[in-house]
Coordinates of C-alpha atoms in Angstrom, one line a residue:
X30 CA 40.2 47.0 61.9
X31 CA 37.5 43.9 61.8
X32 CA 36.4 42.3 64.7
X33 CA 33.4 39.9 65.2
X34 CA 31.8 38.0 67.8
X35 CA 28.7 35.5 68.1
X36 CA 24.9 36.1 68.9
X37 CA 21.7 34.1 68.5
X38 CA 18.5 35.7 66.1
X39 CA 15.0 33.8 67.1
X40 CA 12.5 32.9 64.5
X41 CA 9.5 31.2 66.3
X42 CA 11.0 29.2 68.7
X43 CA 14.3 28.2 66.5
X44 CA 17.5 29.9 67.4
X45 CA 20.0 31.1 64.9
X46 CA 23.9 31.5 65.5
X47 CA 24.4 35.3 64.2
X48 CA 28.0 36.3 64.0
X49 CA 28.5 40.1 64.3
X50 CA 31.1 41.7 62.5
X51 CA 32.0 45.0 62.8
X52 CA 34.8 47.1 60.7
X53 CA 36.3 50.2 61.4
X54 CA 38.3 51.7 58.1
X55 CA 39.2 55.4 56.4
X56 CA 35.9 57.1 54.6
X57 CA 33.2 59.5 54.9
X58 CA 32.4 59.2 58.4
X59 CA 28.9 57.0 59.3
X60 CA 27.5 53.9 60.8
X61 CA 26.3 51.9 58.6
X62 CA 24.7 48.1 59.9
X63 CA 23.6 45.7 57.1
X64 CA 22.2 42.1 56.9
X65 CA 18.0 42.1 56.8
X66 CA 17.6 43.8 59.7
X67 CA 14.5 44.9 61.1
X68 CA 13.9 48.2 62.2
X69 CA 15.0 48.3 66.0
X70 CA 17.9 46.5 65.1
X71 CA 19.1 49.2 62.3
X72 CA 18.7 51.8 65.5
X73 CA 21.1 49.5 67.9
X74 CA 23.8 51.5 66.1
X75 CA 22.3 55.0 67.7
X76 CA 22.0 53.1 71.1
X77 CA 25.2 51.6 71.0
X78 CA 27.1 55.1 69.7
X79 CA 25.7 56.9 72.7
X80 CA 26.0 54.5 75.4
X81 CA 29.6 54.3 74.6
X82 CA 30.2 57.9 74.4
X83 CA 28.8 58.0 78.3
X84 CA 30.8 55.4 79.0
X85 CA 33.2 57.6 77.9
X86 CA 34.4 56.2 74.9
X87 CA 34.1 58.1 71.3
X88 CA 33.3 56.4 67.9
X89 CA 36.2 57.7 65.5
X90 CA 35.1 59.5 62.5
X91 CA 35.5 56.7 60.0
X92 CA 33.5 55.0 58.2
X93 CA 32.1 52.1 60.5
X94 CA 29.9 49.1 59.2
X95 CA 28.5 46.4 60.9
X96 CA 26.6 43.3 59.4
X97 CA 25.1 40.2 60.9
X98 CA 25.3 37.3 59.5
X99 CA 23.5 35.5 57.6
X100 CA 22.4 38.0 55.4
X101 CA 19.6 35.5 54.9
X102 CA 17.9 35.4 58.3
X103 CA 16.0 38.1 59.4
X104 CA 17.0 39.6 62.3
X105 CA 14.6 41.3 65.3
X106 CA 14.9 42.5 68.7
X107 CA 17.2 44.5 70.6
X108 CA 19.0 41.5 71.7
X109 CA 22.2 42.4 69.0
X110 CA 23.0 45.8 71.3
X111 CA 25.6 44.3 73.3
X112 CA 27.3 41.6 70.5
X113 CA 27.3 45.1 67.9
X114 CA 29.2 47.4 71.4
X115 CA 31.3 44.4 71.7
X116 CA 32.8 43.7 68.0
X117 CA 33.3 47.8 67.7
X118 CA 35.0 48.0 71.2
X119 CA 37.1 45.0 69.2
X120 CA 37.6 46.8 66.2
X121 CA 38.7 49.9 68.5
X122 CA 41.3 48.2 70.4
X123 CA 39.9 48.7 73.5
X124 CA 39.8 45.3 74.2
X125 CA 41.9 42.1 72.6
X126 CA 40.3 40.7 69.6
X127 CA 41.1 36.7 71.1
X128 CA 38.2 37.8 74.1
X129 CA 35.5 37.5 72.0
X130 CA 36.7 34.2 70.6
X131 CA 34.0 31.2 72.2
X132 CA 31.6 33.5 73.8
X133 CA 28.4 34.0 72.6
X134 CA 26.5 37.7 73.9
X135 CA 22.9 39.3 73.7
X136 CA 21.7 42.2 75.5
X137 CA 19.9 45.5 75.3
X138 CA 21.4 49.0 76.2
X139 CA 20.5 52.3 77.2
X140 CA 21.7 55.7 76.4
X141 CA 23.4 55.6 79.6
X142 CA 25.2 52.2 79.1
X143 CA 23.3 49.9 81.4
X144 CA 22.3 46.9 79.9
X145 CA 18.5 45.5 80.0
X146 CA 16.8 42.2 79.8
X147 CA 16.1 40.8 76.7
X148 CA 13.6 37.6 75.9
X149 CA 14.8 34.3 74.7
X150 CA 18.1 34.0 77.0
X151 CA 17.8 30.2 77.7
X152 CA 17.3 29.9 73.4
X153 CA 20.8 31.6 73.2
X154 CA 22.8 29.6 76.0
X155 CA 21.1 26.3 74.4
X156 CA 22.6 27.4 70.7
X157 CA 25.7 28.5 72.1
X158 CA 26.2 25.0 74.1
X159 CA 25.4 23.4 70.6
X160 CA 27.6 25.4 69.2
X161 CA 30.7 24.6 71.4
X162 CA 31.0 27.7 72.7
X163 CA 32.1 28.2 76.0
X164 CA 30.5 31.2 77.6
X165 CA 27.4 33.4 77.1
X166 CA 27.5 37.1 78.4
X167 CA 24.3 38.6 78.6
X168 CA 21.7 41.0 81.1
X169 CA 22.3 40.4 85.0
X170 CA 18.8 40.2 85.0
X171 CA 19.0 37.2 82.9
X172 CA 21.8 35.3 84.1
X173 CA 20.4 33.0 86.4
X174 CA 18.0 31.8 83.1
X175 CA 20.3 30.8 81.2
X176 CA 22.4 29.0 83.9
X177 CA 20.1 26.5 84.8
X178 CA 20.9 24.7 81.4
X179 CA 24.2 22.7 82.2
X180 CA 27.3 22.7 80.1
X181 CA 28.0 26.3 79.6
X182 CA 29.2 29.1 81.4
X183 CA 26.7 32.2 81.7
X184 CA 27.9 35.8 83.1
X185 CA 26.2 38.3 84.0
X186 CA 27.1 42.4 83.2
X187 CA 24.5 45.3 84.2
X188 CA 26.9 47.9 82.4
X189 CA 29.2 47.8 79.7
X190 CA 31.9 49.0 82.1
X191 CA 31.7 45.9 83.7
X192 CA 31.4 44.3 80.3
X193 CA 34.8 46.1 79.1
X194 CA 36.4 45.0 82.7
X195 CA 35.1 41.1 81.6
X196 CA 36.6 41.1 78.0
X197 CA 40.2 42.9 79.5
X198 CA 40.6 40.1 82.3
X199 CA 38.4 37.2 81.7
X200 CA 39.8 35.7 84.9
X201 CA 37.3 37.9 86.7
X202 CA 34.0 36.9 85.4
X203 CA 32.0 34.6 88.0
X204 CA 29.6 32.3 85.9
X205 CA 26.4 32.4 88.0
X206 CA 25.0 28.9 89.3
X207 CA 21.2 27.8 89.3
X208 CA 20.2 24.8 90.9
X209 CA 17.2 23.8 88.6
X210 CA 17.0 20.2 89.8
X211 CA 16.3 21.5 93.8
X212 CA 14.6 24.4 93.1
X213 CA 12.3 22.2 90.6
X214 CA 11.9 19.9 93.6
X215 CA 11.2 22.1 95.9
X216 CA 7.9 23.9 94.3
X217 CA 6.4 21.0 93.5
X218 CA 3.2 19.9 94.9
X219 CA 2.6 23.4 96.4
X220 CA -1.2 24.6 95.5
X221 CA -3.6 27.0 97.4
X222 CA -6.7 25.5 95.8
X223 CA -7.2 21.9 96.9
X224 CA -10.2 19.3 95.8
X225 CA -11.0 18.9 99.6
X226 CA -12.7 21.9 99.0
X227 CA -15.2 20.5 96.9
X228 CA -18.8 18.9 98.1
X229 CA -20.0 15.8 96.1
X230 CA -19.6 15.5 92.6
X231 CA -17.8 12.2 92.6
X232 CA -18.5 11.0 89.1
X233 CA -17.0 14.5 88.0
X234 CA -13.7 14.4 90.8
X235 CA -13.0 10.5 89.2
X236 CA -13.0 12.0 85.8
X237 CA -10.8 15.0 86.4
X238 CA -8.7 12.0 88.1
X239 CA -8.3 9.5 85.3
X240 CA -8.0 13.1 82.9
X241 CA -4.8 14.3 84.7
X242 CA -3.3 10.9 85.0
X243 CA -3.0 10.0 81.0
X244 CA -3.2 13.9 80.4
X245 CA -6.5 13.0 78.5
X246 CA -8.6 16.0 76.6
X247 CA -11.4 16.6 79.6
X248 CA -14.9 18.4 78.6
X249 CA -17.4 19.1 81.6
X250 CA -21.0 19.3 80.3
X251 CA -23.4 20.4 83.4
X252 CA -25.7 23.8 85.0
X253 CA -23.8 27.2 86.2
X254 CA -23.0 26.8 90.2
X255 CA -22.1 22.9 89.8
X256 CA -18.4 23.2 90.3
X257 CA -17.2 22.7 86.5
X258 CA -14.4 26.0 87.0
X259 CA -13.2 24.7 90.6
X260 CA -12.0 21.4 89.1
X261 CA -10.8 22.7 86.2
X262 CA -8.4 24.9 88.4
X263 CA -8.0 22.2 90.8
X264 CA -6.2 20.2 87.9
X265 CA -3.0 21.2 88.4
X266 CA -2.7 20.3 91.1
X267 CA -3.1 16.9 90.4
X268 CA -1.3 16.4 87.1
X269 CA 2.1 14.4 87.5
X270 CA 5.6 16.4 88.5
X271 CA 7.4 18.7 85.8
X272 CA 10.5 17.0 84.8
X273 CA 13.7 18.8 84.3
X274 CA 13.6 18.4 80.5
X275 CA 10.0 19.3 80.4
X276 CA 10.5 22.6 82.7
X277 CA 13.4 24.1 80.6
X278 CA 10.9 23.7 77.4
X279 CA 8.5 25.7 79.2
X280 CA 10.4 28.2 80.6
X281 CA 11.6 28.1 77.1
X282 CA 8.7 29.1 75.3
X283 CA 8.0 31.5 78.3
X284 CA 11.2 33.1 77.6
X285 CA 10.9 33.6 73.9
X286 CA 7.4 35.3 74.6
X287 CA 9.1 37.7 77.4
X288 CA 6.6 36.6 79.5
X289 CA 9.3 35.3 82.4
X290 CA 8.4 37.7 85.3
X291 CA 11.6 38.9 87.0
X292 CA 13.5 36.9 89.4
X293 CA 11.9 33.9 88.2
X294 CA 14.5 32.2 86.1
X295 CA 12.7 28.4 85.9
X296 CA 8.7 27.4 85.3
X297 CA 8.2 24.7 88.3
X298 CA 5.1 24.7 87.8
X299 CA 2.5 23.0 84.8
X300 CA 1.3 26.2 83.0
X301 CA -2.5 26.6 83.3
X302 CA -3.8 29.3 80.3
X303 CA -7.7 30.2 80.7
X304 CA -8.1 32.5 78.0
X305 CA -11.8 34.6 77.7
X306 CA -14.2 32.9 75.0
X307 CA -13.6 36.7 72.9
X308 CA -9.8 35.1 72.3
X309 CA -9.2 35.0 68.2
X310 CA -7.9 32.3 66.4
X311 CA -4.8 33.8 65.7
X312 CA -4.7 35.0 69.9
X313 CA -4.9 31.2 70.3
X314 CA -2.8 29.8 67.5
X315 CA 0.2 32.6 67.7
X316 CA -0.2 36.0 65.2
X317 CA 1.4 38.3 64.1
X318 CA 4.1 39.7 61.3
X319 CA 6.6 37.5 63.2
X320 CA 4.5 34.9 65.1
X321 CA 5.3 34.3 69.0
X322 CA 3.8 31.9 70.9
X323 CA 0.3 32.2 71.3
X324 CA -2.3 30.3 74.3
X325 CA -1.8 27.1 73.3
X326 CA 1.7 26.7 72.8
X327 CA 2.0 28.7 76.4
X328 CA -0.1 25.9 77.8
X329 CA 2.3 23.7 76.5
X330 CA 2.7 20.7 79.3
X331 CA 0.3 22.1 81.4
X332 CA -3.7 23.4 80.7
X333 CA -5.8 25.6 78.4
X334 CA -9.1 25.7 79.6
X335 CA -12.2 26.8 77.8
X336 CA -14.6 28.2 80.0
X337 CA -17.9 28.4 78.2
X338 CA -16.6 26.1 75.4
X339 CA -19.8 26.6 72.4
X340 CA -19.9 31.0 73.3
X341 CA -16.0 30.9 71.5
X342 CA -15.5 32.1 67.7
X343 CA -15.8 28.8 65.3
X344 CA -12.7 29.5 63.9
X345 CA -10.9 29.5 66.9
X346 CA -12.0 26.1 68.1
X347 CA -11.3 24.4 64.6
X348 CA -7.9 25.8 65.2
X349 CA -7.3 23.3 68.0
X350 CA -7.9 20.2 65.6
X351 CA -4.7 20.3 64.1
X352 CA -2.4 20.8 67.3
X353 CA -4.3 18.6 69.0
X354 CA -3.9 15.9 67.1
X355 CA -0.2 16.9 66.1
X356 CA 0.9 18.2 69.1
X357 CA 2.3 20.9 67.3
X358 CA 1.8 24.3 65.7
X359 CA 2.8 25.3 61.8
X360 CA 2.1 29.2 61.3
X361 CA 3.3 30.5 57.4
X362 CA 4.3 33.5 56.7
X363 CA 5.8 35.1 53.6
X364 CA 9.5 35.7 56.0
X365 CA 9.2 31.5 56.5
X366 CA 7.1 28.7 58.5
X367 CA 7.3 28.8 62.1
X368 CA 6.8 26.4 64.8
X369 CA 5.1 25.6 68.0
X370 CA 5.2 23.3 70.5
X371 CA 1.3 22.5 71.9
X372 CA 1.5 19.4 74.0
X373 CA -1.2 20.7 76.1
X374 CA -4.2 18.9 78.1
X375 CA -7.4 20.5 76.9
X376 CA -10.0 21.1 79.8
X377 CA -13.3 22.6 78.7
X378 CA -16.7 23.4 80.4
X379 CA -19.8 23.9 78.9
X380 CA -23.7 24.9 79.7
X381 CA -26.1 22.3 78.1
X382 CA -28.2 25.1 76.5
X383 CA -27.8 28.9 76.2
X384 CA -29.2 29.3 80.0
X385 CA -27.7 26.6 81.0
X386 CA -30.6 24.7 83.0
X387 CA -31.5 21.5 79.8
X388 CA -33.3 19.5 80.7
X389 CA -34.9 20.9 83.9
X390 CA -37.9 21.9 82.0
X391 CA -38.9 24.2 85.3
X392 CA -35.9 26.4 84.9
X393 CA -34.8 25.8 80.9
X394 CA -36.6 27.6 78.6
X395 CA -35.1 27.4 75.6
X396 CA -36.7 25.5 72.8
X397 CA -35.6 22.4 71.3
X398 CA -34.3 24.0 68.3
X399 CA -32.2 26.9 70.3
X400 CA -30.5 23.4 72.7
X401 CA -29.5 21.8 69.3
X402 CA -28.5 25.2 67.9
X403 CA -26.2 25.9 71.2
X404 CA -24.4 22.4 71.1
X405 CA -24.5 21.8 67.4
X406 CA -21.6 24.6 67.7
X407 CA -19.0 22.0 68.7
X408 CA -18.2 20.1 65.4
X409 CA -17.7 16.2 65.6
X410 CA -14.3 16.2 64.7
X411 CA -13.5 18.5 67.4
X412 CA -15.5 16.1 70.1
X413 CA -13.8 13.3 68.9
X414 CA -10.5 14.9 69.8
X415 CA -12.0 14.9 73.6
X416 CA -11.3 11.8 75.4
X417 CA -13.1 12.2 78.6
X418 CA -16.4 13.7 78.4
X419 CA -18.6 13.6 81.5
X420 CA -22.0 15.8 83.1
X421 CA -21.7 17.9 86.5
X422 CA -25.4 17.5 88.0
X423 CA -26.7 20.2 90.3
X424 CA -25.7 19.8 93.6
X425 CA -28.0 18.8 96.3
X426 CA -28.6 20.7 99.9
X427 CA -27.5 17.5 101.4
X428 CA -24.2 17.3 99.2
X429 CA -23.1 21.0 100.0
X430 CA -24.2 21.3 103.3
X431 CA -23.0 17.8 104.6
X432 CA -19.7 17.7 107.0
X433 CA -18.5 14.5 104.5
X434 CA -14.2 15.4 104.4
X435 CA -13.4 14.9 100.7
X436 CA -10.4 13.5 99.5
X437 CA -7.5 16.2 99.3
X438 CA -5.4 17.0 96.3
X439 CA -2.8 15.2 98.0
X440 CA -3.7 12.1 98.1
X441 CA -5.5 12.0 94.4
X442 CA -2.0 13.3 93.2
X443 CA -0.1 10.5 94.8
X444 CA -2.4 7.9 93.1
X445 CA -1.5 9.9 89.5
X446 CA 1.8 9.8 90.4
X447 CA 1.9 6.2 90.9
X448 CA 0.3 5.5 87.7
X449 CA 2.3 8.5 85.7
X450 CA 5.8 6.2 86.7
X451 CA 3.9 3.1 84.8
X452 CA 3.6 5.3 81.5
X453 CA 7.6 6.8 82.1
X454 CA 8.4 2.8 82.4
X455 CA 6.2 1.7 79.6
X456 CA 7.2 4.3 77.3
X457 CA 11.2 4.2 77.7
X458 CA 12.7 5.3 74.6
X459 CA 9.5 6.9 72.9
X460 CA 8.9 11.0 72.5
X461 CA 5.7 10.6 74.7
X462 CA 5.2 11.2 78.2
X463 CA 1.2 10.2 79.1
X464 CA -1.1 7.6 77.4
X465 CA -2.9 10.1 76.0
X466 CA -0.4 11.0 73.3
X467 CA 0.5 7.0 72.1
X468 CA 0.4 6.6 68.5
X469 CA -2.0 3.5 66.9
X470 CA 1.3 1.6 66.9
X471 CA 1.7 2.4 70.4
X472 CA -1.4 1.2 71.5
X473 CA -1.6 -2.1 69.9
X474 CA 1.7 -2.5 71.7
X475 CA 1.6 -1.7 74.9
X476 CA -2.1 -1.6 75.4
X477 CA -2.6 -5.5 74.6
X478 CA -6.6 -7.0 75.3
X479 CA -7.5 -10.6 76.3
X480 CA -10.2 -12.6 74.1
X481 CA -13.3 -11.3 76.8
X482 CA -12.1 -7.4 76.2
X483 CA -11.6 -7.3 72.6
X484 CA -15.5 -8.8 72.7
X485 CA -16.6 -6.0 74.7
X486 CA -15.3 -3.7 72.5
X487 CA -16.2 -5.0 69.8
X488 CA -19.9 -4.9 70.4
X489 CA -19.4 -0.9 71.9
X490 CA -17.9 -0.3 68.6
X491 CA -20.3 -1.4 66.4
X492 CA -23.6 0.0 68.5
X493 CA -22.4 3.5 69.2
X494 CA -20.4 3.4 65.8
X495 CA -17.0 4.7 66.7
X496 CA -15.0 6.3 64.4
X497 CA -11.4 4.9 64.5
X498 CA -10.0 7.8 66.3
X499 CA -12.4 7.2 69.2
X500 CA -11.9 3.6 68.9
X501 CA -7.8 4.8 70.1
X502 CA -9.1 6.8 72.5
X503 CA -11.0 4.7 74.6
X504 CA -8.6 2.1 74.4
X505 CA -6.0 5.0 75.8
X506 CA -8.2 5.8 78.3
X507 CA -8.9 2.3 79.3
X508 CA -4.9 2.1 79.7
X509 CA -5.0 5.0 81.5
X510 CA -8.2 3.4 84.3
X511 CA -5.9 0.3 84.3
X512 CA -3.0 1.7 85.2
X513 CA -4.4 4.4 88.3
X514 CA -5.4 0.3 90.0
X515 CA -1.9 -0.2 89.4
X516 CA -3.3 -2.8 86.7
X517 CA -0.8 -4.6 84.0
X518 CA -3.6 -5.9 81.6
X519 CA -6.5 -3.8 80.2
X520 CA -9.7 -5.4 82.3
X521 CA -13.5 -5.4 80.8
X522 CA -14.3 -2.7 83.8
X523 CA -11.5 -0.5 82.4
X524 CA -13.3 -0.2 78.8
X525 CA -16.7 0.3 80.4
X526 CA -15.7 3.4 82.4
X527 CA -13.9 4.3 79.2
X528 CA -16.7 4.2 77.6
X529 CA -19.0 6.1 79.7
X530 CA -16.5 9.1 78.9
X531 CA -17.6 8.9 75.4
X532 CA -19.1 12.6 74.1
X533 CA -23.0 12.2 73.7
X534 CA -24.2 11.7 70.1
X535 CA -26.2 14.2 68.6
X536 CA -28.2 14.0 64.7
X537 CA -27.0 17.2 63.6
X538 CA -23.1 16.3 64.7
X539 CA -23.6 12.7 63.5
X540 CA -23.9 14.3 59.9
X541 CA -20.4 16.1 60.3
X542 CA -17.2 14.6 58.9

């Protein structure tokens, strides 16, 4: 008898529709499964025999065989237990054939019969809503992921008892229910580290500022001790509100790494990755046979910071050219090209010499040729993908010891808010969130100078010989100044504080293309 029911097969972060088909006819008794399968899905047919059998149900001896398909797509995971128990419970007559009809499943399964999380759920619910389906069965454990997406009905099973009592009388399945929207709303804003905890550095606190409200590329250039990591992790803090839309990509990509923690169904929170400067190119970019996400597609609306920016591998800081110019990741493999998402903020600190004391000639010494060594490791291009560049001077006994109260994280993150619902008005209708990611059309659209400003930057242009991708940035920075003052136009004070972010200009980076 042939039976078959619907399942989802992940390839980077696209989802597949797999329909599972499973036939039951006279022969030399086996289980046979077909259709590119990888190796722990060829063994779901030992899993699936024995945690039926102590359920209590036998597999005849027949010939059985059960393929997934398209034969085409290569299918990994042990997400296809529960769709393969399914179609052969089908194909047994243990349950009616119509059951399976608009219902998607995935799901793992022990020799006992319980049924274990599995990665990638929300993936799954999205391609069966696509899809028209009308359900999704999968791992209790999982349920409430996949129910905060809207338009389709996700159950729940922790057995394949229950599973068998579902498909008999589907009357008696409850969909679970997940408020994403209030549960979204009511995380945000909540932070243990605050910027009130910080002692002077106001040059450094207005940069982070203007950084997290276009979601600007941020490099800290200053002495150990002078606060460069508490900002950093102070940034998030700051940074505007996840929306719905921008939450479900995260927990997304979170999902499809397994990297959800359980009973947290929903990311409410930007994602903040700070991985140690040893981290390899491919650790960064996403590796592997079949690629997952690596850190920068897990930083994806949210942070990576770079501690210790020049001590990382070469290689793996020419990586982040490409994604972030694109805001994506390509990754080819000889099984296909996979994709990333990697609309991150980049925050980086860095020493100005290996000991970290240039150019306090009392405590540096290094020699002129060892400075330029240590910051000739940071290529030009890769600086001119940095839009806001600025130093953190030592701190003074006055500064750390003074009672001076600080501005909290509070009240900078309400004037980033402010100026984050002038982008989301601006840019109505266009796939970018923050001035940072405009494109050149963008800019000369919405980022409009009078006669004096165009002057201005003119003359910066030509004297510190800006390349036209710095030329953009300013100008998005400049938008970005304009629009924390609540400012409609571009002003001439706007581009000078924009330019003061500019990354300092050495000889031997001058010389790099």
């Amino acid at each position: 008898m042939f039976s078959k029911v619907w399942s989802a097969a992940l390839s980077g972060m696209e989802v597949y529709p797999v329909r599972v088909e499973a036939d039951i006819s006279e022969g030399m008794p086996q289980l046979l499964m077909v259709g590119y399968l990888s190796s722990e899905v060829k063994e779901a047919g030992e899993r699936v025999r024995t945690a039926l059998r102590n359920t209590g149900i036998l597999l005849p001896p027949k010939r059985i065989t059960v393929n997934l398909a398209p034969a085409g797509i290569r299918k990994a995971g042990t997400r296809f237990d529960l769709p393969v128990a399914a179609a052969l419970l089908a194909s047994l007559g243990k349950i009616p054939g119509e059951s399976l009809q608009d219902i998607m499943l995935a799901g793992e399964l022990s020799l006992n019969g319980q049924v274990l999380r599995v990665p990638g759920i929300l993936s799954l619910a999205e391609a069966a809503r696509e899809k028209g389906l009308k359900r999704c069965i999968v791992p209790k454990g999982n349920a409430e992921e996949g129910a905060v997406l809207e338009g389709i009905q996700v159950v729940g099973v922790s057995g394949l008892k229950e599973l068998l009592e579902i498909l008999r009388f589907p009357s008696r399945a409850c969909p679970v229910r997940a408020d994403a929207r209030s549960l979204l709303a009511e995380e945000q804003g909540n932070t243990e580290e605050d910027f009130s905890q910080i002692h002077g550095q106001a040059a450094l606190r207005r940069a982070a500022e203007v950084a997290a409200a276009g979601m600007h590329n941020f490099l800290m250039i200053g002495p150990p001790g002078s606060g460069k990591t508490m900002i950093a992790r102070r940034i998030p803090g700051i940074l505007p509100p996840l929306s719905l839309e921008e939450s479900l990509e995260i927990t997304k990509i979170y999902s499809i790494a397994g990297l959800l923690k359980e009973h947290t169904f929903l990311m409410t929170k930007r994602p903040f990755r700070a991985p140690h400067h040893t981290v390899t190119a491919e650790a960064l970019a996403g590796g592997g046979r079949i690629p997952s996400p690596g850190e920068i597609s897990l930083s994806s609306r949210g942070i990576l910071f770079l501690d210790e920016l020049p001590e990382f591998r070469r290689s793996a800081l020419e990586i982040l050219r490409q994604p972030l110019e694109e805001r994506r990741i390509s990754i080819s493999r000889a099984s296909g090209t996979y994709r990333f998402p990697a609309e991150f903020m980049l925050v980086a600190a860095m020493n100005p010499c290996a000991c970290g004391y240039f150019p306090d000639r009392n405590r540096c010494r290094c020699r002129e040729w060892e400075v330029e060594r240590y910051l000739g490791k940071l290529s030009r291009p890769l600086l001119d993908r940095i839009d806001i560049c600025t130093e953190a001077p030592r701190l003074s006994y006055e500064e750390l010891s003074g009672n001076r109260k600080e501005e909290s994280t509070a009240q900078i993150r309400e004037r980033v808010k402010a100026a984050h619902r002038m982008q989301q008005e601006r840019c109505r209708g266009l796939p970018v969130y923050f001035n940072a990611h405009l494109s050149g059309k963008a800019v000369e659209r919405y980022c409009l100078l009078g006669r004096e400003e165009q002057k201005l930057l003119r003359e910066a242009f030509e004297k510190l010989n800006l390349s036209a991708r710095a030329y953009h940035k300013v100008i998005k920075v400049s938008r970005t100044i304009a629009d924390l003052e609540q400012e409609e136009r571009i002003r001439g004070r706007h581009i000078l504080e924009a330019l003061s972010y500019r990354a300092p200009e050495r000889e031997d980076q001058g010389r790099e293309g």
